[in-house]
Amino acid sequence: MLLLFSLAWLLSACGGSAGLAGAKGVQEGPAPQISLRDQDGRLVDLKEQRGRVVVLTFLYTKCKDVCPLMASSLNAVLANLKPSDRARVRALAVSVDPRNDTFAAVRRYVKEKSLLPEFRYLVGTKQALEPVWSAYGIMIDPVALESIDHTGRIVVIDREGRLRAGFPPTVPAATVLADVKKLL
């Protein structure tokens, strides 16, 4: 029993997710790989983000419901960091609508929402996106041409590429920001 207690204490002291508000919202472990193009056509590979904290969500440009809220929340996290800290954080949004989220549509969305340069909106074909959705537990259900039901989720990945926190889409940006700051 003492050995188990000592091991638990040692792990928590060595960077476990204890103390993170979103710790219970994710199964800690290596973040599933993502390699997709952003709004400007640049390849964004999750492995290349090592050394940065990544805040990840899933949305689509035509959404009138929770997606704008999640984009705004991630942007607020970035905006409330000191510039030196912001350089060590990326916000990534993965499209759930490969048919309509074209490069032009996501560039327009990024501009209309005044998303910061550290915010990358990732797009791809259905074949490229489906494995990412599956790996992160995102369910997609096209309801109509203009509406897509999907799992709303925000995930925080630490600088070593490990899942550390998960939140529902309506989480206050300040809560995500606090976890991001702890991981910097």
Short mmCIF file of C-alpha atoms in Angstrom, two decimals:
data_model
loop_
_atom_site.label_atom_id
_atom_site.label_comp_id
_atom_site.label_asym_id
_atom_site.label_seq_id
_atom_site.Cartn_x
_atom_site.Cartn_y
_atom_site.Cartn_z
CA MET A 1 0.00 0.00 0.00
CA LEU A 2 2.80 2.41 0.91
CA LEU A 3 4.50 1.57 -2.39
CA LEU A 4 1.33 2.46 -4.36
CA PHE A 5 0.94 5.72 -2.45
CA SER A 6 4.60 6.61 -3.06
CA LEU A 7 4.31 5.81 -6.76
CA ALA A 8 1.15 7.92 -7.12
CA TRP A 9 2.81 10.82 -5.31
CA LEU A 10 5.94 10.54 -7.47
CA LEU A 11 3.92 10.51 -10.69
CA SER A 12 1.90 13.55 -9.65
CA ALA A 13 5.11 15.40 -8.84
CA CYS A 14 6.58 14.50 -12.22
CA GLY A 15 4.08 16.31 -14.40
CA GLY A 16 0.93 14.21 -14.19
CA SER A 17 -2.35 15.93 -14.95
CA ALA A 18 -3.15 16.54 -11.28
CA GLY A 19 -4.16 20.14 -10.87
CA LEU A 20 -5.47 20.58 -14.41
CA ALA A 21 -9.14 21.51 -14.60
CA GLY A 22 -9.63 19.31 -17.68
CA ALA A 23 -7.67 16.30 -16.41
CA LYS A 24 -10.77 14.13 -16.04
CA GLY A 25 -11.99 15.04 -19.53
CA VAL A 26 -9.34 13.04 -21.38
CA GLN A 27 -7.55 9.71 -21.22
CA GLU A 28 -3.93 10.82 -20.76
CA GLY A 29 -1.51 9.39 -23.27
CA PRO A 30 0.12 10.18 -26.63
CA ALA A 31 -2.03 12.45 -28.78
CA PRO A 32 -3.16 10.75 -32.00
CA GLN A 33 -1.24 12.00 -35.01
CA ILE A 34 -2.61 14.77 -37.22
CA SER A 35 -1.07 15.86 -40.51
CA LEU A 36 -3.35 18.18 -42.49
CA ARG A 37 -3.20 21.45 -44.40
CA ASP A 38 -4.20 24.74 -42.78
CA GLN A 39 -6.18 27.67 -44.20
CA ASP A 40 -3.10 28.83 -46.14
CA GLY A 41 -2.29 25.40 -47.55
CA ARG A 42 0.65 24.86 -45.14
CA LEU A 43 1.12 21.36 -43.77
CA VAL A 44 0.51 21.21 -40.02
CA ASP A 45 1.91 18.04 -38.48
CA LEU A 46 1.22 17.45 -34.80
CA LYS A 47 4.69 15.95 -34.35
CA GLU A 48 6.15 19.26 -35.53
CA GLN A 49 4.29 21.05 -32.71
CA ARG A 50 6.42 19.40 -30.00
CA GLY A 51 7.65 22.08 -27.64
CA ARG A 52 4.30 23.89 -27.92
CA VAL A 53 1.06 23.41 -26.05
CA VAL A 54 -1.70 22.62 -28.55
CA VAL A 55 -5.37 23.42 -27.97
CA LEU A 56 -7.43 21.33 -30.39
CA THR A 57 -11.08 21.40 -31.42
CA PHE A 58 -13.33 20.26 -34.26
CA LEU A 59 -15.71 22.59 -36.14
CA TYR A 60 -17.08 23.72 -39.47
CA THR A 61 -17.47 27.12 -41.10
CA LYS A 62 -21.23 27.00 -41.72
CA CYS A 63 -22.04 26.16 -38.10
CA LYS A 64 -24.33 28.67 -36.39
CA ASP A 65 -24.33 26.89 -33.03
CA VAL A 66 -21.37 25.85 -30.87
CA CYS A 67 -18.52 26.07 -33.42
CA PRO A 68 -18.22 29.88 -33.36
CA LEU A 69 -18.19 29.67 -29.56
CA MET A 70 -15.33 27.14 -29.59
CA ALA A 71 -13.34 29.17 -32.14
CA SER A 72 -13.85 32.30 -30.06
CA SER A 73 -12.82 30.47 -26.91
CA LEU A 74 -9.58 29.18 -28.45
CA ASN A 75 -8.83 32.63 -29.83
CA ALA A 76 -9.44 34.14 -26.36
CA VAL A 77 -6.96 31.65 -24.88
CA LEU A 78 -4.35 32.86 -27.36
CA ALA A 79 -5.22 36.53 -26.90
CA ASN A 80 -4.84 36.31 -23.13
CA LEU A 81 -1.29 34.98 -23.25
CA LYS A 82 1.80 37.16 -23.16
CA PRO A 83 3.33 37.31 -26.68
CA SER A 84 6.30 35.20 -25.53
CA ASP A 85 3.91 32.51 -24.23
CA ARG A 86 1.61 32.76 -27.25
CA ALA A 87 4.55 31.80 -29.48
CA ARG A 88 4.66 28.49 -27.57
CA VAL A 89 0.95 27.68 -28.10
CA ARG A 90 -1.06 26.64 -31.16
CA ALA A 91 -4.81 26.47 -31.53
CA LEU A 92 -5.86 23.87 -34.09
CA ALA A 93 -9.37 23.43 -35.45
CA VAL A 94 -10.00 20.32 -37.53
CA SER A 95 -12.85 20.54 -40.04
CA VAL A 96 -15.82 18.21 -39.71
CA ASP A 97 -17.18 19.31 -43.10
CA PRO A 98 -14.74 18.36 -45.88
CA ARG A 99 -17.24 19.22 -48.60
CA ASN A 100 -17.75 22.86 -47.62
CA ASP A 101 -14.64 23.73 -45.61
CA THR A 102 -12.45 24.60 -48.57
CA PHE A 103 -9.25 26.64 -48.26
CA ALA A 104 -11.17 29.75 -49.36
CA ALA A 105 -14.01 29.10 -46.87
CA VAL A 106 -11.68 28.59 -43.91
CA ARG A 107 -9.53 31.61 -44.84
CA ARG A 108 -12.71 33.71 -44.93
CA TYR A 109 -13.80 32.24 -41.55
CA VAL A 110 -10.43 32.99 -39.95
CA LYS A 111 -10.60 36.57 -41.25
CA GLU A 112 -14.26 37.15 -40.25
CA LYS A 113 -13.64 35.80 -36.73
CA SER A 114 -10.36 37.77 -36.40
CA LEU A 115 -8.53 34.62 -35.39
CA LEU A 116 -4.92 35.15 -34.38
CA PRO A 117 -2.00 33.87 -36.49
CA GLU A 118 -1.35 31.05 -34.00
CA PHE A 119 -4.79 29.65 -34.87
CA ARG A 120 -4.70 27.07 -37.64
CA TYR A 121 -7.88 25.74 -39.28
CA LEU A 122 -7.10 22.30 -40.72
CA VAL A 123 -8.92 20.89 -43.73
CA GLY A 124 -8.75 17.83 -45.94
CA THR A 125 -10.70 15.22 -47.81
CA LYS A 126 -13.14 12.98 -45.99
CA GLN A 127 -10.61 10.17 -46.32
CA ALA A 128 -7.92 12.31 -44.67
CA LEU A 129 -10.19 13.65 -41.91
CA GLU A 130 -12.05 10.47 -40.89
CA PRO A 131 -9.05 8.83 -39.16
CA VAL A 132 -8.47 12.03 -37.15
CA TRP A 133 -12.13 12.20 -36.11
CA SER A 134 -12.04 8.55 -35.11
CA ALA A 135 -8.78 8.84 -33.16
CA TYR A 136 -10.17 11.74 -31.12
CA GLY A 137 -13.63 10.22 -30.61
CA ILE A 138 -15.45 12.77 -32.75
CA MET A 139 -18.77 11.55 -34.12
CA ILE A 140 -20.05 13.22 -37.30
CA ASP A 141 -23.67 13.11 -38.44
CA PRO A 142 -24.62 15.28 -41.42
CA VAL A 143 -28.20 16.33 -40.67
CA ALA A 144 -28.74 18.41 -43.79
CA LEU A 145 -26.72 20.30 -46.38
CA GLU A 146 -26.27 23.22 -44.00
CA SER A 147 -26.03 21.43 -40.64
CA ILE A 148 -23.72 18.81 -39.16
CA ASP A 149 -24.17 17.31 -35.73
CA HIS A 150 -20.78 16.50 -34.27
CA THR A 151 -19.08 15.90 -30.97
CA GLY A 152 -18.11 19.24 -29.45
CA ARG A 153 -14.80 18.95 -27.69
CA ILE A 154 -11.70 20.92 -26.80
CA VAL A 155 -8.50 19.00 -26.07
CA VAL A 156 -5.20 20.25 -24.65
CA ILE A 157 -1.97 18.54 -25.70
CA ASP A 158 1.23 19.22 -23.77
CA ARG A 159 4.65 20.14 -25.14
CA GLU A 160 5.65 16.47 -25.31
CA GLY A 161 2.65 15.58 -27.48
CA ARG A 162 0.54 14.00 -24.73
CA LEU A 163 -3.20 14.44 -24.17
CA ARG A 164 -3.57 16.26 -20.86
CA ALA A 165 -7.00 17.92 -20.69
CA GLY A 166 -10.40 17.69 -22.32
CA PHE A 167 -13.38 20.00 -22.08
CA PRO A 168 -16.96 20.32 -23.31
CA PRO A 169 -17.52 22.99 -25.98
CA THR A 170 -19.05 25.49 -23.54
CA VAL A 171 -16.07 25.59 -21.17
CA PRO A 172 -15.03 29.15 -20.25
CA ALA A 173 -11.88 30.24 -22.07
CA ALA A 174 -10.37 31.19 -18.68
CA THR A 175 -10.53 27.53 -17.59
CA VAL A 176 -8.67 26.34 -20.70
CA LEU A 177 -6.23 29.24 -20.38
CA ALA A 178 -5.38 28.25 -16.80
CA ASP A 179 -4.54 24.69 -17.90
CA VAL A 180 -2.49 25.96 -20.87
CA LYS A 181 -0.47 28.22 -18.57
CA LYS A 182 0.25 25.29 -16.23
CA LEU A 183 1.58 23.29 -19.16
CA LEU A 184 3.83 26.05 -20.49
#
